[in-house]
CSV table of C-alpha atoms and ligand atoms in Angstrom, one decimal:
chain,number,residue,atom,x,y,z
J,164,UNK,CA,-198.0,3.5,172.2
J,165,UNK,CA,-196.1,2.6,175.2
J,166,UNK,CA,-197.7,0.2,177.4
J,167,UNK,CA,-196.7,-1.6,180.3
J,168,UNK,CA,-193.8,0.7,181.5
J,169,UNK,CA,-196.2,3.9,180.3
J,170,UNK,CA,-193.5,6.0,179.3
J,171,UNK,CA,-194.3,6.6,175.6
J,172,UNK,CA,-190.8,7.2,174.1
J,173,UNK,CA,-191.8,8.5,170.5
J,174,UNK,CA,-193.9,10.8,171.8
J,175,UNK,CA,-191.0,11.7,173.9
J,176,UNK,CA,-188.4,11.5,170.6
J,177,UNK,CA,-190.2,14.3,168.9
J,178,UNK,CA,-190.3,16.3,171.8
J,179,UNK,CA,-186.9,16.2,172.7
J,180,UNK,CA,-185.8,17.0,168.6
J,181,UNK,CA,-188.0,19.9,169.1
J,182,UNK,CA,-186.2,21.2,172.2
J,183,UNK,CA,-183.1,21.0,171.1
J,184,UNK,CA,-183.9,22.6,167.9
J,185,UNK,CA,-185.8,25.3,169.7
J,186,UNK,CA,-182.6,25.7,172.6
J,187,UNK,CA,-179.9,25.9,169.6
J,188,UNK,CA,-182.6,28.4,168.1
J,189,UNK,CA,-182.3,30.5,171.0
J,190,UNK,CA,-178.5,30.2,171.6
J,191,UNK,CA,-177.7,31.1,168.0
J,192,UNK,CA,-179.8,34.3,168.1
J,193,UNK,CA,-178.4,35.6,170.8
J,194,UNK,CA,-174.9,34.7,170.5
J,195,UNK,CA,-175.3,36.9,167.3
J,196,UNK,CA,-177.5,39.1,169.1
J,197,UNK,CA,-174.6,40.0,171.9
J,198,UNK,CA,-171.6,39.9,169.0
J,199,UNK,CA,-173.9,42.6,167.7
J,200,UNK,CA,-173.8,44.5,170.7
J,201,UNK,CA,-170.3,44.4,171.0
J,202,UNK,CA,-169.5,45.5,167.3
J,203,UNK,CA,-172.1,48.4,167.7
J,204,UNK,CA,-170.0,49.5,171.0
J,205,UNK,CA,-167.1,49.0,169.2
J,206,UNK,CA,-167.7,51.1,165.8
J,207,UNK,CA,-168.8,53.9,168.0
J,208,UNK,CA,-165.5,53.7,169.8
J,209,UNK,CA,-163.7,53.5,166.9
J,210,UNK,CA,-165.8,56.6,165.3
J,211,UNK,CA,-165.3,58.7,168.0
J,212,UNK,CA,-161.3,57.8,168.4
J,213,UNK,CA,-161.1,58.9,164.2
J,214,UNK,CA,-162.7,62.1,164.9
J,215,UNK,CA,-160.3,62.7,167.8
J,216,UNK,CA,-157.3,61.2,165.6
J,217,UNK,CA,-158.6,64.1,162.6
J,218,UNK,CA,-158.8,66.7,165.0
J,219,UNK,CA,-155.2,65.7,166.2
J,220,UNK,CA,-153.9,66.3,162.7
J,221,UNK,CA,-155.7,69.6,161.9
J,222,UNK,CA,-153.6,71.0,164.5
J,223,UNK,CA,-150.3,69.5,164.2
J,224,UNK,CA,-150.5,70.5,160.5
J,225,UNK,CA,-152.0,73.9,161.3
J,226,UNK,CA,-149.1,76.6,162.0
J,227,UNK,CA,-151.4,78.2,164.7
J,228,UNK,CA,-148.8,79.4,167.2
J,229,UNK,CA,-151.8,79.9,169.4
J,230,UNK,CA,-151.5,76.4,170.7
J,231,UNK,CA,-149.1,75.1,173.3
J,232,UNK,CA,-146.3,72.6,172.9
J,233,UNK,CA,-148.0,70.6,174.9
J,234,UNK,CA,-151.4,70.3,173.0
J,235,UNK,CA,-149.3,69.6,170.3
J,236,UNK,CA,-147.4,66.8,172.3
J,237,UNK,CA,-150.9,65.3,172.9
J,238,UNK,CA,-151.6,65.6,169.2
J,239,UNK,CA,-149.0,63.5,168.3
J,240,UNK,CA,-149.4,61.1,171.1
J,241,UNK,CA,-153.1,60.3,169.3
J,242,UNK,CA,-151.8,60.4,166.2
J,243,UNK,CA,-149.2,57.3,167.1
J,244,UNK,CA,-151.9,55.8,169.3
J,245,UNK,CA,-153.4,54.5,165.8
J,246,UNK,CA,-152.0,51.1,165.6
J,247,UNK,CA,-155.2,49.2,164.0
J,248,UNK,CA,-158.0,51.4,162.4
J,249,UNK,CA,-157.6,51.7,158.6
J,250,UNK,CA,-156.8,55.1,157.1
J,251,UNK,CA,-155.8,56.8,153.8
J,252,UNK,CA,-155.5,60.9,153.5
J,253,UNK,CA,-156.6,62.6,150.3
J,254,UNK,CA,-156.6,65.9,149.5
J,255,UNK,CA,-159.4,68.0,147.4
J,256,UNK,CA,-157.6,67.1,144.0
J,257,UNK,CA,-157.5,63.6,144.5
J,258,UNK,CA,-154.2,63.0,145.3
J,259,UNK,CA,-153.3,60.7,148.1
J,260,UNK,CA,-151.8,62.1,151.1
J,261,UNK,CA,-150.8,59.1,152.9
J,262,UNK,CA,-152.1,55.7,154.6
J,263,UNK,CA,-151.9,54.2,157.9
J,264,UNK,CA,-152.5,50.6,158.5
J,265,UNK,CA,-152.7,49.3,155.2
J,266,UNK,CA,-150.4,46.4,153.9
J,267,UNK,CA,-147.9,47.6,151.4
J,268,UNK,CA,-145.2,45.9,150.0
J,269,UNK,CA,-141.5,47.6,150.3
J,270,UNK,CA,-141.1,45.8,146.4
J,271,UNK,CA,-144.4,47.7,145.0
J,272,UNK,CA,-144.0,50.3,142.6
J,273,UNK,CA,-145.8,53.6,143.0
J,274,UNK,CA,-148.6,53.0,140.7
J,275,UNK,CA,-149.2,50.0,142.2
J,276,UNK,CA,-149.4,51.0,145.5
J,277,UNK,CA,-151.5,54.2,144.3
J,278,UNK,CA,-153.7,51.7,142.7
J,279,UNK,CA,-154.4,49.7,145.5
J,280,UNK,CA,-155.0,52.9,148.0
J,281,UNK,CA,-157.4,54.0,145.2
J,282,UNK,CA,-159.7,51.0,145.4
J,283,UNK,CA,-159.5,50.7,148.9
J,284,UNK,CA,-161.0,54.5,149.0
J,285,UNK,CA,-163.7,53.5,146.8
J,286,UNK,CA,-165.0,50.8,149.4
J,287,UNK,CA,-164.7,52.9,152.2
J,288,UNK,CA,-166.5,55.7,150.6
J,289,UNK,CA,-169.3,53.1,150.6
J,290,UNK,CA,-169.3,52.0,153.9
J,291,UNK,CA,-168.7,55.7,156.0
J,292,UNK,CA,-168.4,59.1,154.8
J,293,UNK,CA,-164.9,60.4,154.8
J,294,UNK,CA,-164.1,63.0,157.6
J,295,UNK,CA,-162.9,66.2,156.6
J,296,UNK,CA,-159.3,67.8,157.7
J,297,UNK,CA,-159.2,71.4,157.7
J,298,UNK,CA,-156.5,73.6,159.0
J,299,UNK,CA,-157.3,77.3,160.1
J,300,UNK,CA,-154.8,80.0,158.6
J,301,UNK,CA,-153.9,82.4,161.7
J,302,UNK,CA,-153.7,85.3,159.6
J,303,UNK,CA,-156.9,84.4,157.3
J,304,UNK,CA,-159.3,82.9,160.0
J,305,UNK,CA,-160.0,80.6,156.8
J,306,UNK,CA,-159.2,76.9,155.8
J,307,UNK,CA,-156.7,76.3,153.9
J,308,UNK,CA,-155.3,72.6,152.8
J,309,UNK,CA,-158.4,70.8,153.1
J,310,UNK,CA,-157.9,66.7,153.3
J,311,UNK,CA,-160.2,63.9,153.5
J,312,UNK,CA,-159.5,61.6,156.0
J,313,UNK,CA,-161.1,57.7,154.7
J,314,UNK,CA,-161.3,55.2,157.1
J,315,UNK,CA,-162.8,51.0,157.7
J,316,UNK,CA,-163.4,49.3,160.8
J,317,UNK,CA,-160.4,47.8,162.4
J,318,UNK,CA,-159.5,44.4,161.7
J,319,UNK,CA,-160.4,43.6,165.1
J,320,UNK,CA,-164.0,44.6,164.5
J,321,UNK,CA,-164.6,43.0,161.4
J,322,UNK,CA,-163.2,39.7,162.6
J,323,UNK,CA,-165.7,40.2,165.6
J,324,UNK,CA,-168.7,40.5,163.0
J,325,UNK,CA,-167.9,37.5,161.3
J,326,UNK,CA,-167.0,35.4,164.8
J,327,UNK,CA,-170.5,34.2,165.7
J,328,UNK,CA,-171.4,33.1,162.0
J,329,UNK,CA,-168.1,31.3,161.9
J,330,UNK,CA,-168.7,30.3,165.9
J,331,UNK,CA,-172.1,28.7,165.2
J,332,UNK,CA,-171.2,27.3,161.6
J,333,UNK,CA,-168.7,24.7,163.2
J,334,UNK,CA,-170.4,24.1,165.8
J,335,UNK,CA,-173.3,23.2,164.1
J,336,UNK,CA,-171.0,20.8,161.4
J,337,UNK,CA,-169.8,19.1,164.9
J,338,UNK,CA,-173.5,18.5,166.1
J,339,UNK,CA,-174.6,17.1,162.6
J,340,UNK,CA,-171.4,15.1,162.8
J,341,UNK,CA,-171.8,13.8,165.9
J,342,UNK,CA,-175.8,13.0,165.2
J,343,UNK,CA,-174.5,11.3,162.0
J,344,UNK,CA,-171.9,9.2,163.8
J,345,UNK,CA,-174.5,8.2,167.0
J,346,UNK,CA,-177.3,7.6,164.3
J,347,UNK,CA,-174.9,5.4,162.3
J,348,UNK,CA,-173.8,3.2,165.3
J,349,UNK,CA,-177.3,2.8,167.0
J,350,UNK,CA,-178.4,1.3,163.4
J,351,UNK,CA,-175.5,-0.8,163.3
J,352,UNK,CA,-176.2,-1.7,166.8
J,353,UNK,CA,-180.1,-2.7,166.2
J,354,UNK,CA,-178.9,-4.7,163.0
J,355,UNK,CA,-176.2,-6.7,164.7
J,356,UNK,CA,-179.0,-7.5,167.7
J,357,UNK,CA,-181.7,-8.1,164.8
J,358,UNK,CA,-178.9,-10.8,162.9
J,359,UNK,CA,-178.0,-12.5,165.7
J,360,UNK,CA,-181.2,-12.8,167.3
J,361,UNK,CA,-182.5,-14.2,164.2
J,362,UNK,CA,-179.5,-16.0,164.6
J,363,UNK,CA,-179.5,-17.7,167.7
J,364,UNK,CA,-183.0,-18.6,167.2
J,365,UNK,CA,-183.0,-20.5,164.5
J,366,UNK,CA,-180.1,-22.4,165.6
J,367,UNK,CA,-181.7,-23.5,168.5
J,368,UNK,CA,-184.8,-24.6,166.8
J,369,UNK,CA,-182.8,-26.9,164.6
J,370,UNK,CA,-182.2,-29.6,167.5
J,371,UNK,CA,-185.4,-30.3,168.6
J,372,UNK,CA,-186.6,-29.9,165.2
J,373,UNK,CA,-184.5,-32.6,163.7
J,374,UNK,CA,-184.7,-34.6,166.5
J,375,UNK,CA,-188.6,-34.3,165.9
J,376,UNK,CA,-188.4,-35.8,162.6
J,377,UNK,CA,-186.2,-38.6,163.6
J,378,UNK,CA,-189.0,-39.4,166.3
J,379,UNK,CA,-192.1,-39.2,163.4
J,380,UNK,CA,-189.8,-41.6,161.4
J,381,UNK,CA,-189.1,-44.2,164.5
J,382,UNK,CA,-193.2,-43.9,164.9
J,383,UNK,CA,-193.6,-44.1,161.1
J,384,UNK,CA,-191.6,-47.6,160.8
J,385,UNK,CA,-193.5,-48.6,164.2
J,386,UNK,CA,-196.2,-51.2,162.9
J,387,UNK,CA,-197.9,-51.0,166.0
J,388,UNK,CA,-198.7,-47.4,165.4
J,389,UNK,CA,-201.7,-47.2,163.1
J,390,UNK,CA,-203.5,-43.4,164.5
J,391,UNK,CA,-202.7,-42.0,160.9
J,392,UNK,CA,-204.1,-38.7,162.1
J,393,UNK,CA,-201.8,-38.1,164.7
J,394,UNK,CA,-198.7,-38.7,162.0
J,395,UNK,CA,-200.6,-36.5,159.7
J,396,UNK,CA,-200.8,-33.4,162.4
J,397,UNK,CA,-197.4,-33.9,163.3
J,398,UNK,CA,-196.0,-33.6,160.1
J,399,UNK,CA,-197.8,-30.2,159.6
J,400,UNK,CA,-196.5,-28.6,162.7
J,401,UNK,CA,-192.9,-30.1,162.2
J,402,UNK,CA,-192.9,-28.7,158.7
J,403,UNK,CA,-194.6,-25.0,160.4
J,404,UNK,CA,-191.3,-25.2,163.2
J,405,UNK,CA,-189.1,-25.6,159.9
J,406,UNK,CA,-190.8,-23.0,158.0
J,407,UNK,CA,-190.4,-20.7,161.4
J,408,UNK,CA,-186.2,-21.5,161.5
J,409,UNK,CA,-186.1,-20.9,157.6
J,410,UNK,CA,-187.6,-17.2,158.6
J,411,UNK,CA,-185.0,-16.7,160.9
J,412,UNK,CA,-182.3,-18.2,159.5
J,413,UNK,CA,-182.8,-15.6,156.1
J,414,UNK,CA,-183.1,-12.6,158.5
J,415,UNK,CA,-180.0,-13.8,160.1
J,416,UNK,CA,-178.1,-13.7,156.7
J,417,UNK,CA,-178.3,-12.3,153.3
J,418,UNK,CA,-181.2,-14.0,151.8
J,419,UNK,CA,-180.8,-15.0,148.2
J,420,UNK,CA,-184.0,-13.4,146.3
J,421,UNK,CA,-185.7,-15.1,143.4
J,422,UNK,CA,-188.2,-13.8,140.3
J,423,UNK,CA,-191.2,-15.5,141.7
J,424,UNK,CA,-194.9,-15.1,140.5
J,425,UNK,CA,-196.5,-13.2,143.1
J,426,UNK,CA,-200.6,-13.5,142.7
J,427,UNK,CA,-199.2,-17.2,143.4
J,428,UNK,CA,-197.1,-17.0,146.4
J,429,UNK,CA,-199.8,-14.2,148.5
J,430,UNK,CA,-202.6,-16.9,147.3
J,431,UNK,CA,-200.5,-19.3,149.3
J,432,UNK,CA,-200.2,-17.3,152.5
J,433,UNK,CA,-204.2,-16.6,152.3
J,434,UNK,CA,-204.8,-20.4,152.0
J,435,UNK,CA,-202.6,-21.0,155.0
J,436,UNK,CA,-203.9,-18.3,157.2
J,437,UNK,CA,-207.8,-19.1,156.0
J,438,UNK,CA,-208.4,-22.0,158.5
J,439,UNK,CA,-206.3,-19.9,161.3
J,440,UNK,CA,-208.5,-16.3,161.1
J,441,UNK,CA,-212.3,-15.6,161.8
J,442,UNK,CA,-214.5,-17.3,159.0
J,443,UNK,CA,-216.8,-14.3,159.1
J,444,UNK,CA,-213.2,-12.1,156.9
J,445,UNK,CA,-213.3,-12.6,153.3
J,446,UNK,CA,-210.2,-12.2,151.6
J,447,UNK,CA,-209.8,-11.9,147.8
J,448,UNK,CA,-206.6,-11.5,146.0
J,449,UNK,CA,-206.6,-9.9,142.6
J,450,UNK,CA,-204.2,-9.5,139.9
J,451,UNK,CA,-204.5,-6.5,137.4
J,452,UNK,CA,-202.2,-8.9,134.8
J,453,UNK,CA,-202.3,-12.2,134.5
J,454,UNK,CA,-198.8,-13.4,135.9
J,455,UNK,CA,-197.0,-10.9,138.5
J,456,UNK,CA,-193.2,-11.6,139.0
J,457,UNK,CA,-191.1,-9.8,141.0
J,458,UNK,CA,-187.7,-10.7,143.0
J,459,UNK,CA,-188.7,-12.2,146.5
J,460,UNK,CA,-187.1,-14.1,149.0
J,461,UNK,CA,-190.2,-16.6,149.6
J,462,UNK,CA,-189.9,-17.4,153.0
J,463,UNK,CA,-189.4,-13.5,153.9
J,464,UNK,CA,-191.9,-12.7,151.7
J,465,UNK,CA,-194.8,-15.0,153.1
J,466,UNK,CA,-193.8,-13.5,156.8
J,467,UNK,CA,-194.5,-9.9,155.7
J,468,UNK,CA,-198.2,-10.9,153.7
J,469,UNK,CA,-198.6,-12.7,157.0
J,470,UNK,CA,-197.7,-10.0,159.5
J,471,UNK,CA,-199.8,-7.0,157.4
J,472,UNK,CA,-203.0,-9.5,157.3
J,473,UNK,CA,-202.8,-10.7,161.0
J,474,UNK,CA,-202.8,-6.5,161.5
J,475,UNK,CA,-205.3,-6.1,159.0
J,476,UNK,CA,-207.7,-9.1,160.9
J,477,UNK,CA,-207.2,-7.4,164.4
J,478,UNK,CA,-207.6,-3.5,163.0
J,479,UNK,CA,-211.6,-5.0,161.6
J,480,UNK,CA,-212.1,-6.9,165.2
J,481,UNK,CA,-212.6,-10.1,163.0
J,482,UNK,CA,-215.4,-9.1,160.7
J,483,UNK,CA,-215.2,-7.6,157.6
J,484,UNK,CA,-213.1,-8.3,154.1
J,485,UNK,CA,-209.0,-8.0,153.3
J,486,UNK,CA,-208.5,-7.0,149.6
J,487,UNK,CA,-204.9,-7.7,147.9
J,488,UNK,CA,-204.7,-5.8,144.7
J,489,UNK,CA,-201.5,-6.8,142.7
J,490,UNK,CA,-200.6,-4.6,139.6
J,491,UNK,CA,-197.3,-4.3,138.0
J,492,UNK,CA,-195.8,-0.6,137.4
J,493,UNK,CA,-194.4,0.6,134.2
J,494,UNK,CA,-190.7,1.2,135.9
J,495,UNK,CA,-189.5,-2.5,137.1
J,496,UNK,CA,-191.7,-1.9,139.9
J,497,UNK,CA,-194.8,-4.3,141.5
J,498,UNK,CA,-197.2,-3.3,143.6
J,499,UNK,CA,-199.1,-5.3,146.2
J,500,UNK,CA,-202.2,-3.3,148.1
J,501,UNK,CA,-203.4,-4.6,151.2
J,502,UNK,CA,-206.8,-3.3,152.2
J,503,UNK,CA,-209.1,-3.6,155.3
J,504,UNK,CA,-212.0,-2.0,156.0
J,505,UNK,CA,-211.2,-2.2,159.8
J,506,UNK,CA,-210.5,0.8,162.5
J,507,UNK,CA,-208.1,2.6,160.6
J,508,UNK,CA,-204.6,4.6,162.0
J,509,UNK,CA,-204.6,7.7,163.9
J,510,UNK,CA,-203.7,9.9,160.9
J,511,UNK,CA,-200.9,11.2,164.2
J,512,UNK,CA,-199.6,7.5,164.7
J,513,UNK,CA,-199.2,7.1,160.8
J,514,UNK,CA,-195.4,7.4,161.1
J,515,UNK,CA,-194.9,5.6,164.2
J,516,UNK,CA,-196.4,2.3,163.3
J,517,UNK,CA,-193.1,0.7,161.7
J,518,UNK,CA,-191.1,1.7,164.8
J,519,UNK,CA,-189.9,-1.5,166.9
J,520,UNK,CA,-191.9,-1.4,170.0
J,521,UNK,CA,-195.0,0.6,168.6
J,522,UNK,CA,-198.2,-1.0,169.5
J,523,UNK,CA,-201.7,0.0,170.5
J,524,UNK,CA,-202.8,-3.8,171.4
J,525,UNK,CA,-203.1,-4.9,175.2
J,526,UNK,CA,-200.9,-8.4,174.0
J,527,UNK,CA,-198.9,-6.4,171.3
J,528,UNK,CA,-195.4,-6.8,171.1
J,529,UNK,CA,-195.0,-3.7,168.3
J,530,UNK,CA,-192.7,-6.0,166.1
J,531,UNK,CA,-195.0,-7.1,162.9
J,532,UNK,CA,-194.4,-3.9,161.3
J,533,UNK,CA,-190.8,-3.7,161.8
J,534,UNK,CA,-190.2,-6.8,161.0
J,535,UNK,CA,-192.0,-6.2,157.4
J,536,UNK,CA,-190.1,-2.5,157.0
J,537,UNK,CA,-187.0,-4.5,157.8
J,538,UNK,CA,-187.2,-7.6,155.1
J,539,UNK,CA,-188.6,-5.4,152.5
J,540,UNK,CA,-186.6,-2.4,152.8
J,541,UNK,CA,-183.5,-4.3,153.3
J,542,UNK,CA,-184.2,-7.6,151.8
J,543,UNK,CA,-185.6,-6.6,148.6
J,544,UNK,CA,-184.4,-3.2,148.2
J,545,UNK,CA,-188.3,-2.5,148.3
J,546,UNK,CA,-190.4,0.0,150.2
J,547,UNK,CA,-193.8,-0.6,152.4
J,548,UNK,CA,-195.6,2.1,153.9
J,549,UNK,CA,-199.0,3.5,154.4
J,550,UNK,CA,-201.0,4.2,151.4
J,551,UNK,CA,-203.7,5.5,152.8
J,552,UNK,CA,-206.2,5.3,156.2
J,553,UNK,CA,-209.2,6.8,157.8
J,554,UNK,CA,-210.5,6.2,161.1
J,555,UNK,CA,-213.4,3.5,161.1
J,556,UNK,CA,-212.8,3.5,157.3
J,557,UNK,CA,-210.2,1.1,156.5
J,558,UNK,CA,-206.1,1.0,155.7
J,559,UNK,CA,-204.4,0.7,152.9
J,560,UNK,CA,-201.0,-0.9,152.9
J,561,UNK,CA,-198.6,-0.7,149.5
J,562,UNK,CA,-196.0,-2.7,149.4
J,563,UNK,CA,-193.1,-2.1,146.4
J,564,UNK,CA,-191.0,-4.7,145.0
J,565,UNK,CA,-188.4,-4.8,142.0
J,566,UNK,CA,-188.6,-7.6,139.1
J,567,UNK,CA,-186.0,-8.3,136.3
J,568,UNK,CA,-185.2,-5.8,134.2
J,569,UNK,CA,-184.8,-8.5,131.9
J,570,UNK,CA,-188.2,-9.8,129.8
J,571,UNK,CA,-189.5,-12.9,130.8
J,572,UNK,CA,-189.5,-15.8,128.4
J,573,UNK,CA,-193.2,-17.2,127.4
J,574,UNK,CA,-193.4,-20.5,128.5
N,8,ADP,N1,-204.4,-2.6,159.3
N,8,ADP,C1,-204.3,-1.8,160.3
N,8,ADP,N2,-205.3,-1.0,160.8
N,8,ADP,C2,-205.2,-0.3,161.9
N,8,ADP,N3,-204.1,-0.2,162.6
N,8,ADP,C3,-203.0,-0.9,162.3
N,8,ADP,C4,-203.1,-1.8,161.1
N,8,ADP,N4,-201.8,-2.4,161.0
N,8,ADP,C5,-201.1,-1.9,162.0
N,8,ADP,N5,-201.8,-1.1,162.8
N,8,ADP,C6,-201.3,-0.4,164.0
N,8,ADP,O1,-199.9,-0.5,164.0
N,8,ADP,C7,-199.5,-1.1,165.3
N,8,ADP,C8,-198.2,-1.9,165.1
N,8,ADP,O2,-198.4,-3.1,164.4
N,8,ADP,P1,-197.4,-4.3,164.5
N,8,ADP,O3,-196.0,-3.7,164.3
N,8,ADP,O4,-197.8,-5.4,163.7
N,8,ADP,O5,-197.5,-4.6,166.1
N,8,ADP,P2,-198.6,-5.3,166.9
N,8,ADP,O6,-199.5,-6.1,165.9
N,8,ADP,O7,-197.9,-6.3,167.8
N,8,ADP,O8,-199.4,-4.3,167.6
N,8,ADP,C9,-200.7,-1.8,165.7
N,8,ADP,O9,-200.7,-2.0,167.1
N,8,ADP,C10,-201.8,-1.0,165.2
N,8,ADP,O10,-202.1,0.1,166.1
N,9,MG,MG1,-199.0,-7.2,164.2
């Protein structure tokens, strides 16, 4: 949910991928739509010019005196005109009569060529029906010399049948490229500003933090200082700031991972956030074996436990119970199931809520989530999504980690 500028950009996102998917849609049809047009024109041009071209010959070879020197001028002038459209003569026997605009080699041998005219008949039988050539004897009125005139399209028109597939195939391979190449550098982008945020923070925490603990020792050593509760707070929230730079200083680089016993370490968070959340949540961790180990990073770790909880407190408006289930998988795999019984996801927002930015809180910042894809999918090579949620029901978030393919030793 956008707030505060109130332009909701995944809402947006989707819309815009299903514009330009419907737009290229469009194009693409009728791009192939007008090529079709075109060859359709074309083929009846081309028809009509071989019926003209067949007539041409029925009267050069007829030896009708009837006709003019001219007509016969004109004849030949079609005739010759046929630079492109494919054409081999045959007469009622079978024999071939001749070709025009086929590709023979000078070198061929006769059979060779013969064969070649042969098969080429054979697939323009298939695609139109041949056109028949027949002379008129003068003295007869009757036919004589019947030939079979087999033609294709032009080279021309088959190249234009094939343009728009060929048209839209690369420039479709150039969009998925260029999407590939923009995706690629906005994620290199977010992880370089994600690094050196983490970065730069924890950096900057270090001073005042040591510093801090050089004061609590001065005050320590001070005999005049006896308010033991005051050293005792301090400490806590000088070791909470050092636990807060450890959390960014592993986002900020590769964080070494560990087998660590999980029911353990998730206890640990819930004991620290206990005193911090509503009294009137229960929370009860439970372990389907007895000791759960998986490879964790626990600093990162505690962060994500944290960040799903704090959700999970918030989604139940402070009343209500938080179940962790923790169950090892038969495939290297542990599972850790985070359950409220709070509010529940808008089963529409269900993909959006591990998007930077995505909120639905009035004092949100739409990061928790992110934050939790980010360490386990990147971190630990794990997964974390949505299990399962129904409005006013509850949410169930799984989170997936890897242990050692190796067995553990019994202790
Ligand atoms: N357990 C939950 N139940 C219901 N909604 C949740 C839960 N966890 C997360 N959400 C939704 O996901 C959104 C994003 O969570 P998060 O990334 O932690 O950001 P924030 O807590 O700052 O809103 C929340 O605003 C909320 O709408
Ligand atoms: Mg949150």
């Amino acid at each position: 949910m956008a707030k505060k500028d109130g332009f909701n950009l995944y809402e947006n996102k989707s819309t815009l991928k299903w514009i330009v998917l419907g737009v290229s849609l469009v194009i693409s049809g009728g791009s192939i739509f007008y090529t079709n047009v075109l060859v359709n024109k074309l083929k009846i041009k081309e028809k009509s010019f071989i019926r003209l071209y067949a007539k041409a010959l029925e009267y050069t070879v007829s030896e009708n005196v009837t006709i003019s020197q001219n007509i016969n001028f004109i004849s030949e002038e079609i005739i010759y005109q046929n630079n492109s459209i494919p054409m081999i003569i045959m007469d009622t026997l079978g024999g071939i009569y001749g070709s025009i605009n086929i590709e023979i080699d000078s070198t061929w041998t006769k059979a060779r060529i013969n064969n070649k005219l042969r098969k080429m008949v054979a697939s323009m039988k298939k695609d139109y029906p041949p056109i028949r050539i027949a002379p008129i004897d003068k003295a007869t009125g009757e036919p004589y010399y019947v030939q079979f005139l087999y033609y294709k399209n032009s080279s021309l028109l088959t190249q234009l049948t094939y343009y728009p597939y060929v048209q839209l195939s690369v420039i479709a391979i150039f969009g998925f490229i260029a999407y590939w190449a923009f995706n690629y550098s906005r994620t290199a982008e977010q992880n370089r500003v994600w690094v050196g945020m983490a970065k730069e923070t924890a950096h900057q925490l270090g001073t005042p933090i040591s510093s801090l603990m050089a004061w609590m020792e001065h005050l320590r050593a001070d005999p005049d200082f006896t308010n033991y509760d005051i050293l005792t707070e301090l400490d806590k929230d000088i070791h909470k700031l050092s636990l807060i730079t450890e959390r960014f200083s592993n986002i900020g680089s590769v964080p070494k991972l560990k087998e660590e016993e999980i029911i353990l370490e998730v206890n640990k968070v819930i004991s620290y956030l206990r005193p911090r959340i509503s009294s009137k949540v229960e929370m009860t961790v439970k372990g389907r074996q007895e000791n759960i180990y998986a490879q964790i990073n626990i600093a990162l770790f505690e962060w994500v436990i944290e960040n799903i909880c704090k959700n999970a407190v918030d989604a139940m408006g402070g009343v209500g119970k938080i179940e962790i289930n923790i169950m090892e998988g038969s495939d290297w795999r542990v599972f850790i199931d985070i359950s409220d019984n709070g509010k529940g996801i808008d089963p529409s927002k269900i993909k959006r809520v591990f998007s930077p930015g995505f909120t639905t809180k009035k004092r949100g910042w739409g990061l928790g989530l992110a934050l939790a894809k980010r360490i386990i999918e990147n971190y630990h090579q794990g997964k974390v999504y949505v299990k399962s949620s129904s409005p006013d029901q509850g949410t169930t978030f799984r989170i997936v980690l890897n242990r050692n393919q190796a067995p553990h030793k019994l202790s």
